[in-house]
Short mmCIF file of C-alpha atoms in Angstrom, two decimals:
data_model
loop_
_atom_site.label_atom_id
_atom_site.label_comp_id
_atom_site.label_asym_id
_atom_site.label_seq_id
_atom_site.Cartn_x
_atom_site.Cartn_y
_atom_site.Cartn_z
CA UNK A 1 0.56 37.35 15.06
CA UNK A 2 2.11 33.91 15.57
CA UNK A 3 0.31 33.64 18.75
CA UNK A 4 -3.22 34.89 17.28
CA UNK A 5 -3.28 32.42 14.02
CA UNK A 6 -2.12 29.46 16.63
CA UNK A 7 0.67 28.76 15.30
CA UNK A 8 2.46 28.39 18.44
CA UNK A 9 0.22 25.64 19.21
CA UNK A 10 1.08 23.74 16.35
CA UNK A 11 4.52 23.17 16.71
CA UNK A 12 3.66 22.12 20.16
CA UNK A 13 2.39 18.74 19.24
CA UNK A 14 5.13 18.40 16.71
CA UNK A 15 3.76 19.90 13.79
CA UNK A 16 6.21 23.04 12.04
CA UNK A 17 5.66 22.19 8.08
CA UNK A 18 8.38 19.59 8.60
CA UNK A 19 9.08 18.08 4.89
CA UNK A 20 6.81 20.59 3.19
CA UNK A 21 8.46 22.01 0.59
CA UNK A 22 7.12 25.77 -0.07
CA UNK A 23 7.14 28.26 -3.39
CA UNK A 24 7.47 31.86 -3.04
CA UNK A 25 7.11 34.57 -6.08
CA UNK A 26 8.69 37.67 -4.95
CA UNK A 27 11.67 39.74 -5.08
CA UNK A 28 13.67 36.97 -4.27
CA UNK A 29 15.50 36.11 -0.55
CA UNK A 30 18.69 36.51 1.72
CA UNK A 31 19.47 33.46 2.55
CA UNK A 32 21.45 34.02 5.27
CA UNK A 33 19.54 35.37 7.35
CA UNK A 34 19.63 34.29 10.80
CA UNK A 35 15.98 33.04 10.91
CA UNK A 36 16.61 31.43 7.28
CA UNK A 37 19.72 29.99 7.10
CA UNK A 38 19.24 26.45 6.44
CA UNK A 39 15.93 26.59 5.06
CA UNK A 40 16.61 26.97 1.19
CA UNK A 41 16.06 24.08 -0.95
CA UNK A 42 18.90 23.21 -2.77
CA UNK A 43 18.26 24.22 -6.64
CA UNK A 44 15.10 25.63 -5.63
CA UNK A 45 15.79 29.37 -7.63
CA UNK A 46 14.49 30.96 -10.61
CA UNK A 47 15.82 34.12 -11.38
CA UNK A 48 13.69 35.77 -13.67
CA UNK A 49 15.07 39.60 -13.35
CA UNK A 50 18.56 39.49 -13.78
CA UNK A 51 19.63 35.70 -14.63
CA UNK A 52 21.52 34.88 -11.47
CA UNK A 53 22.48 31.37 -10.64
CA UNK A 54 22.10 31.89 -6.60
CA UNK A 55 19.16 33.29 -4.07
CA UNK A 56 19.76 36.84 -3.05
CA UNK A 57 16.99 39.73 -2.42
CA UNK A 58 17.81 43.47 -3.46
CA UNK A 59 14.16 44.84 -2.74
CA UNK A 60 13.42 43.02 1.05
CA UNK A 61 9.83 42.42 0.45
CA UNK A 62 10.36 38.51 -0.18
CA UNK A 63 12.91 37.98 2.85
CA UNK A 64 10.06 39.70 4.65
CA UNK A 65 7.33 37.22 3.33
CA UNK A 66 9.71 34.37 3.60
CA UNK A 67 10.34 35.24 7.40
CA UNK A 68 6.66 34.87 7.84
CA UNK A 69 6.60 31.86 6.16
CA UNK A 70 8.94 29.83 7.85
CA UNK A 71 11.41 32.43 10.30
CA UNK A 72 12.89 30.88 13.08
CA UNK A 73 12.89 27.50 14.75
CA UNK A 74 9.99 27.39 16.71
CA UNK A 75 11.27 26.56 20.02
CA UNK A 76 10.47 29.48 21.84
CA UNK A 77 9.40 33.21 21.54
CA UNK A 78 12.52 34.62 20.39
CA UNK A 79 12.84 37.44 18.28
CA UNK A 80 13.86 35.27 14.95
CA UNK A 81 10.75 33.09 15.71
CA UNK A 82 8.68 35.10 13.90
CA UNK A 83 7.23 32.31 10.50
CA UNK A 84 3.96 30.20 11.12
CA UNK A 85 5.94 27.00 9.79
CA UNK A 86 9.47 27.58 10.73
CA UNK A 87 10.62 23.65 9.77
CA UNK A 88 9.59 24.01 5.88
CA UNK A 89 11.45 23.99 3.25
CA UNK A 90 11.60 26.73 0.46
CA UNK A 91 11.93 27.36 -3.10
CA UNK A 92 12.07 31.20 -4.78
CA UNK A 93 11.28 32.63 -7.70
CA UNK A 94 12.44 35.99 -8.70
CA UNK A 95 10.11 37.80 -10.53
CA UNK A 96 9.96 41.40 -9.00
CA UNK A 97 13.32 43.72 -9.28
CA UNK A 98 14.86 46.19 -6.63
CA UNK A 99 11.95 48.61 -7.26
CA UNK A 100 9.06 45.97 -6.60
CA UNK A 101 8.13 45.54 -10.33
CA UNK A 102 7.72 42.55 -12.69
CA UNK A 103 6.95 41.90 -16.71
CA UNK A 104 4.08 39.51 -17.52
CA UNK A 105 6.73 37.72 -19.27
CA UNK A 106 8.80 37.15 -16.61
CA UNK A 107 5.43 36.33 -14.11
CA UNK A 108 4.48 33.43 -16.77
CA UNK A 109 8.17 32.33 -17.00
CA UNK A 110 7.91 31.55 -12.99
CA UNK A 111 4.87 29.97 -12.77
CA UNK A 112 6.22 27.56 -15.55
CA UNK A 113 9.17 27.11 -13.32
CA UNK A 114 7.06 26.15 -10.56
CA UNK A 115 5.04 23.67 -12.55
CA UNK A 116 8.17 21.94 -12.71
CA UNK A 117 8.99 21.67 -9.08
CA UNK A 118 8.10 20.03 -5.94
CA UNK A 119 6.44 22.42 -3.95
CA UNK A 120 2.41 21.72 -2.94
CA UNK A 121 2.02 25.53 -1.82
CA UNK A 122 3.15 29.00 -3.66
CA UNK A 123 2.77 31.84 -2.08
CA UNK A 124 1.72 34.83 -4.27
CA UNK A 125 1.85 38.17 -2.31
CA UNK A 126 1.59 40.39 -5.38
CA UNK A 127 -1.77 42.28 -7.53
CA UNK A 128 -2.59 43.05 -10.62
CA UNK A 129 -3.22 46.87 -10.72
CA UNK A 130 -6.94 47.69 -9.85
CA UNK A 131 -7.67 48.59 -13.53
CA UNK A 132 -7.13 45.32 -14.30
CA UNK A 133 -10.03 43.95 -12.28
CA UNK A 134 -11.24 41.18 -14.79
CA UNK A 135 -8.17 40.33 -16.26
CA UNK A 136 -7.47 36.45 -17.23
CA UNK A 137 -4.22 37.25 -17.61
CA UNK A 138 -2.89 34.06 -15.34
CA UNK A 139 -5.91 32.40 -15.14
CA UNK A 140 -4.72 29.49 -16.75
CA UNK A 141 -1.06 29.43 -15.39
CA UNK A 142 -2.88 29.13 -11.71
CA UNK A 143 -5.27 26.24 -13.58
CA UNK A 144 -2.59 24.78 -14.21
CA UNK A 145 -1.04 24.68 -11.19
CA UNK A 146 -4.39 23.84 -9.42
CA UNK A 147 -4.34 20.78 -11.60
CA UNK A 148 -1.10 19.53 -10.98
CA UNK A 149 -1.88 19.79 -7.06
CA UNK A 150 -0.80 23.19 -6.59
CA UNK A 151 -2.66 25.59 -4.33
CA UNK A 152 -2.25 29.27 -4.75
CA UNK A 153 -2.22 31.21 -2.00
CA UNK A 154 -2.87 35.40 -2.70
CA UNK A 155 -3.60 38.47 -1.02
CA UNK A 156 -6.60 40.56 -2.04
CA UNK A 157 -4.31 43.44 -2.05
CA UNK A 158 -4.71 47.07 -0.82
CA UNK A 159 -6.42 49.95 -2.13
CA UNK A 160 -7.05 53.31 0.11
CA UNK A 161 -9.25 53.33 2.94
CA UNK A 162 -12.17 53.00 3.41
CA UNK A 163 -11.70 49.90 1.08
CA UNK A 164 -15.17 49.64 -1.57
CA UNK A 165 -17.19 46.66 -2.51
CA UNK A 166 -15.52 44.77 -5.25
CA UNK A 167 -12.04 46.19 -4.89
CA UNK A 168 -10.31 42.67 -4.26
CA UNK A 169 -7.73 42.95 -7.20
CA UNK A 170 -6.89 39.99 -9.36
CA UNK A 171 -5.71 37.02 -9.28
CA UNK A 172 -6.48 37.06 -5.36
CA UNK A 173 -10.44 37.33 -6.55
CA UNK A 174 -10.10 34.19 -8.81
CA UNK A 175 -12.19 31.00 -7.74
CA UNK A 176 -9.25 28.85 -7.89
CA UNK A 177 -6.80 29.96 -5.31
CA UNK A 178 -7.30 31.57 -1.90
CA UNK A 179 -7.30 35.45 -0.92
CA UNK A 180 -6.05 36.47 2.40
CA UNK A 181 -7.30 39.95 3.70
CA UNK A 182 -5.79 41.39 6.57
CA UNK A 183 -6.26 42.05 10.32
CA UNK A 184 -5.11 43.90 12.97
CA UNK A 185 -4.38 42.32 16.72
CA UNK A 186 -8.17 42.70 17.68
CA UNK A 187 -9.21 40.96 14.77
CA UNK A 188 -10.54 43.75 12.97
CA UNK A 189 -10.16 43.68 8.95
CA UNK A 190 -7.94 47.12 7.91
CA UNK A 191 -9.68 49.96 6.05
CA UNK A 192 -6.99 49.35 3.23
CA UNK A 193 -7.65 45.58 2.78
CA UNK A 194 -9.85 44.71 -0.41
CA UNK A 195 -13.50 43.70 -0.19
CA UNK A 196 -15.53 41.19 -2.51
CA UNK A 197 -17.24 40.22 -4.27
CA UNK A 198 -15.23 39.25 -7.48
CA UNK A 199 -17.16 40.04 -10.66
CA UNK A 200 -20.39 38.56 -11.64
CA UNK A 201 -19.03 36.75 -14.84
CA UNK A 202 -17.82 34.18 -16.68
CA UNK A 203 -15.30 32.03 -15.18
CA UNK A 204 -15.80 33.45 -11.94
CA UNK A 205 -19.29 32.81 -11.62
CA UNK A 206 -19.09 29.21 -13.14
CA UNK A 207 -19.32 27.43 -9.89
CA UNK A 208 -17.26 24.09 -11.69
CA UNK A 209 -14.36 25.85 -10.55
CA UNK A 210 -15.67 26.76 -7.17
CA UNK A 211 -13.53 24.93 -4.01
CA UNK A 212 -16.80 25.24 -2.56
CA UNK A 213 -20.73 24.72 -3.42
CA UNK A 214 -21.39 28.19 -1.85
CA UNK A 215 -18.61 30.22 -2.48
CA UNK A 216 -20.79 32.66 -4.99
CA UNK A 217 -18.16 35.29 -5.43
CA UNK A 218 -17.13 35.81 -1.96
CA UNK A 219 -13.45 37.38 -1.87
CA UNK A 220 -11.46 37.51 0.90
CA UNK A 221 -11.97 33.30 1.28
CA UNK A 222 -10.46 34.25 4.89
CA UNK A 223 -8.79 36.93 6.92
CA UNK A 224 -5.29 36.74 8.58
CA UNK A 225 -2.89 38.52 10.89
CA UNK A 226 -1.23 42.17 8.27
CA UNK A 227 -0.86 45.20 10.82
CA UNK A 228 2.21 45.72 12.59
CA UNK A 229 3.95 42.19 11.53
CA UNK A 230 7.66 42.13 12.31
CA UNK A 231 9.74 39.56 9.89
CA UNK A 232 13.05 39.30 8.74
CA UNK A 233 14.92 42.01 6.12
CA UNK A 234 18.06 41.15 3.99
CA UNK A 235 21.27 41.92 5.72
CA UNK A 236 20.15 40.35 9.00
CA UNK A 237 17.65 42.54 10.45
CA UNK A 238 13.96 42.59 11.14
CA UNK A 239 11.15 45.28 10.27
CA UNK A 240 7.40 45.93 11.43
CA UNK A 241 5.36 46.61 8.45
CA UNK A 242 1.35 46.03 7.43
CA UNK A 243 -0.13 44.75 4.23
CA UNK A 244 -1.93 42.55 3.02
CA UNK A 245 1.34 40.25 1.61
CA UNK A 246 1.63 39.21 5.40
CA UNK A 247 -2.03 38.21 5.56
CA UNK A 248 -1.81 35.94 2.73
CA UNK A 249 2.08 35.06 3.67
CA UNK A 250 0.36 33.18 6.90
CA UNK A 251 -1.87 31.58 5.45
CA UNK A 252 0.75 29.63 3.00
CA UNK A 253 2.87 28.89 6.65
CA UNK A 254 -0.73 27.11 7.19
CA UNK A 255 -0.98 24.92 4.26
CA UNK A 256 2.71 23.29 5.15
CA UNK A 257 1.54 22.75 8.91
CA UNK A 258 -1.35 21.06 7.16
CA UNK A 259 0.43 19.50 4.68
CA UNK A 260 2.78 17.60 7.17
CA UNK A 261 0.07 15.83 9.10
CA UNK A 262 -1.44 14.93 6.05
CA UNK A 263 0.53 14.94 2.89
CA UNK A 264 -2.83 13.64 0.54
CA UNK A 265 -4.56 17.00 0.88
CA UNK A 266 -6.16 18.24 -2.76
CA UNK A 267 -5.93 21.93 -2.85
CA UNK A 268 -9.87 21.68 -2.31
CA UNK A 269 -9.67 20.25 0.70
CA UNK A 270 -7.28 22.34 2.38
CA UNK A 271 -8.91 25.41 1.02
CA UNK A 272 -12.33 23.93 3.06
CA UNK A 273 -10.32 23.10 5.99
CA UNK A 274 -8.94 26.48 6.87
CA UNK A 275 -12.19 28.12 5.83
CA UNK A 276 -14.48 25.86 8.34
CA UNK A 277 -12.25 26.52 11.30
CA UNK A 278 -11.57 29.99 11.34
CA UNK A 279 -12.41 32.01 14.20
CA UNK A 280 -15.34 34.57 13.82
CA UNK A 281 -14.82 37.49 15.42
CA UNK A 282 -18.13 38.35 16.54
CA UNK A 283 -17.36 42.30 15.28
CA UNK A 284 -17.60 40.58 11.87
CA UNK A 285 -20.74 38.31 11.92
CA UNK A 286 -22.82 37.41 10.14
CA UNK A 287 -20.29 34.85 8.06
CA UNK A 288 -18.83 34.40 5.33
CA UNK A 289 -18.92 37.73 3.92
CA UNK A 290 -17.25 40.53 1.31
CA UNK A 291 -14.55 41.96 4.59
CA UNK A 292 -13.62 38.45 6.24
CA UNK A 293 -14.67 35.65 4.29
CA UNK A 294 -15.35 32.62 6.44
CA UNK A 295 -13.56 34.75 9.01
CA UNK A 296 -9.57 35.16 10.83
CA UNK A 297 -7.32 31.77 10.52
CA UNK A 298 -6.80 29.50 12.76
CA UNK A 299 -4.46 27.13 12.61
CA UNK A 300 -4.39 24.93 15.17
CA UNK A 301 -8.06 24.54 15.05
CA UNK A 302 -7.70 23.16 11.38
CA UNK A 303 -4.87 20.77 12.29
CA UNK A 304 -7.15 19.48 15.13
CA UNK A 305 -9.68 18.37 12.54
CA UNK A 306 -7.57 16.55 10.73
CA UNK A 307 -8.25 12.54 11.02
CA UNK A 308 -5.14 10.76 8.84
CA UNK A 309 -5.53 7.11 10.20
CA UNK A 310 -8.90 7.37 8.80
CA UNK A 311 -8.21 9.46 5.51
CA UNK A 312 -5.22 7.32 4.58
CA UNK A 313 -7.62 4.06 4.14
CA UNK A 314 -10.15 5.96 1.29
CA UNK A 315 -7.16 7.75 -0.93
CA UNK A 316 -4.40 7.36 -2.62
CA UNK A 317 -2.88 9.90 -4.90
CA UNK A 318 -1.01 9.24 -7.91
CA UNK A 319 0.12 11.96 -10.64
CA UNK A 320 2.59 11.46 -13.86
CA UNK A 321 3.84 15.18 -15.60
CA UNK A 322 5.06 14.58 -18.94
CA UNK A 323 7.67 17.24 -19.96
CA UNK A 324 7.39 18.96 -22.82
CA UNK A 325 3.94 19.48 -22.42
CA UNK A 326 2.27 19.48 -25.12
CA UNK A 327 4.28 16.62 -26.34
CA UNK A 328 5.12 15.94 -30.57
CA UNK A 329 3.78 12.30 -31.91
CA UNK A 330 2.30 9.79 -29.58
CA UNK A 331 2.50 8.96 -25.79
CA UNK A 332 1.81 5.97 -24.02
CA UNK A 333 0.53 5.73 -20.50
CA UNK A 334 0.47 2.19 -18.31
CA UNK A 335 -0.38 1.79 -14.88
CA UNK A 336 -1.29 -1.27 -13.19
CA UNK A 337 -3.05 -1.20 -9.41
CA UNK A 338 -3.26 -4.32 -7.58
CA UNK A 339 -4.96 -5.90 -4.88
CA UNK A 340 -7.39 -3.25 -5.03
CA UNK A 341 -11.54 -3.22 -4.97
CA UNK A 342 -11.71 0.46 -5.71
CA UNK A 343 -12.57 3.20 -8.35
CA UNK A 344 -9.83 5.08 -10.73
CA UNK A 345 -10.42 8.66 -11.59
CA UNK A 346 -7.94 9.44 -14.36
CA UNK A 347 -8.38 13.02 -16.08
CA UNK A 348 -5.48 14.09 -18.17
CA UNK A 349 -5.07 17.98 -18.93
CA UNK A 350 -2.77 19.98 -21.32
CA UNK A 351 -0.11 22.73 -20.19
CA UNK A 352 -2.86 25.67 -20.20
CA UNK A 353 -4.81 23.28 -17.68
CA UNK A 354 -7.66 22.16 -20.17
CA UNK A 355 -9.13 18.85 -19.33
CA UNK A 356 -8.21 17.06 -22.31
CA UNK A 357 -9.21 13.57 -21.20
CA UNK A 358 -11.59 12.42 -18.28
CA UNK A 359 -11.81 8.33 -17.83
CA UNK A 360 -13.82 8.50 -14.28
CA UNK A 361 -15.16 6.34 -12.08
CA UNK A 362 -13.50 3.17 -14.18
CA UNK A 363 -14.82 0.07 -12.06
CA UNK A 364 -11.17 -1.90 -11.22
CA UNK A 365 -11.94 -5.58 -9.40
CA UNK A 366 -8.86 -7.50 -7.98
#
């Protein structure tokens, strides 16, 4: 699977998701184990289930995901080489218990967390159940996220096969963060993997909060490596297991090879880079559609796209996060930019992610 997304390829010309800091919401995650030892952020854990002040993973499901991630060292194939980005860093929220379940409560709680942290990437391998197909339940949590510089990365989840139209399962079919379904090692998409489109309503079909002008409801937004994926498993060990968790899990590792070579990347534009150099297998044309989406990642080919002497020269990021959010009384904001010919775009939301204030395009001279 490392070999078929690329991967490999990556760290060849030095790039391994080096300095990329990486969220996780799952059941937690042994640190120790030899393909992630050395790889936790320090402070980087929210413990949502049972309160505890240190990482640790009583279910397996997020040591598995977090081997995907970032397993290994990436200097050859050996059998704890086995993550897409094995130089990240990571951060872990808690959320699910030993028998794979969460509370709402506790879901909200961590992405809350995360808004306060440093990680550019979260990796979501969890679904609402499929009778919750148009729920909004987290809609603005991920909006919020998304407007703090946060891309969500979700699997379209599983249902049994043959998978119908319109079974993606939410938030994996929102418009705001990218689905992953899964593959197998010939590139075709598993009978279990969720197919678009996501519903025909309001926000989803509000194209102001499409990554793309001609998205139009299409769910998976790409396909990735989830049959027979060996990771790691607390206590040391490794397993072989399919779903589509792993699917999304590689395309996360993707984002932080991304991220590395270019650290300015919107969640937009990374979205639009994996999705315009994917492969197509040609079992799947015509693309994008309701089984692949703009077809099976490739990472390396994305990387190789990637221009940063020339991108660095048009943008420069800048974000301030007031905490609490909303805030009592009045709040000031300066700023001063000098030396620069150049347009500000300054848009200032609340904690739900509402646009509260938008001051574009303000001309700025000297």
């Amino acid at each position: 699977n490392i070999e078929k997304v690329e991967a490999d390829s990556c760290w060849r010309v030095g790039y391994d998701g080096s300095d990329v800091i990486v969220g996780n919401i799952d059941t937690g995650v042994d640190t120790t184990h030899p393909a992630l030892r050395g790889k936790w952020y320090p402070g980087g854990w929210f413990d949502a289930v049972n309160g505890l002040p240190g990482p640790y993973d009583d279910h397996g499901h997020g040591t598995f995901t977090m081997g995907i991630i970032c397993g290994g060292d990436g200097n050859g194939p050996f059998v704890n080489d086995i993550g897409v980005a094995p130089g990240v860093k990571f951060i872990v929220a808690k959320v699910f218990n030993n028998q794979g379940a969460a509370t709402i409560c506790d879901m909200h709680e961590a992405y809350q967390w995360f808004a306060t942290q440093n990680a550019k990437i979260i990796n979501n391998p969890w679904s609402q159940r499929a009778s919750d197909s148009l729920s909004l339940e987290f809609w603005n949590d991920l909006l919020n996220l998304l407007n703090l510089g946060v891309i969500s990365v979700f699997k379209v989840g599983t249902t049994s096969a043959p998978a119908p139209p319109g079974s993606v399962k939410v938030p994996g079919s929102y418009p705001i963060v990218i689905a992953a379904g899964a593959t197998d090692s010939l590139d075709n998409v598993m009978g279990w993997s969720c197919r678009g489109p996501a519903p025909n309503r309001p926000p989803w079909n509000n194209p102001s909060y499409w990554f793309r002008p001609d998205w139009n409801l299409i769910k998976p937004d790409i396909a990735a490596p989830g049959f027979h994926i060996t990771s790691s498993w607390p206590g040391g060990g490794y397993d072989l297991l399919n779903g589509t968790s792993w699917a999304a899990t590689h395309v996360t590792g993707a984002c932080a090879i991304l991220l590395q070579r270019d650290s300015t990347l919107s969640p937009a534009e990374l979205y639009n880079i994996l999705l315009e150099h994917a492969d197509r297998p040609p079992q799947g044309g015509p693309y994008p559609n309701f089984n692949y989406g703009w077809g099976r990642l490739n990472i390396y080919a994305a990387l190789q796209s990637l221009k940063v002497e020339d991108k660095s020269t048009q943008k420069i990021l800048g974000s301030v996060t007031i905490y609490p959010n909303p805030f009592k009384n009045h709040l000031n904001i300066k700023f001063a930019i000098r030396n620069l010919q150049s347009e500000i775009f300054l848009r200032i939301y609340d904690a739900t992610g509402r646009m509260v204030c938008d001051f574009s395009r303000l001309a700025v001279n000297g």
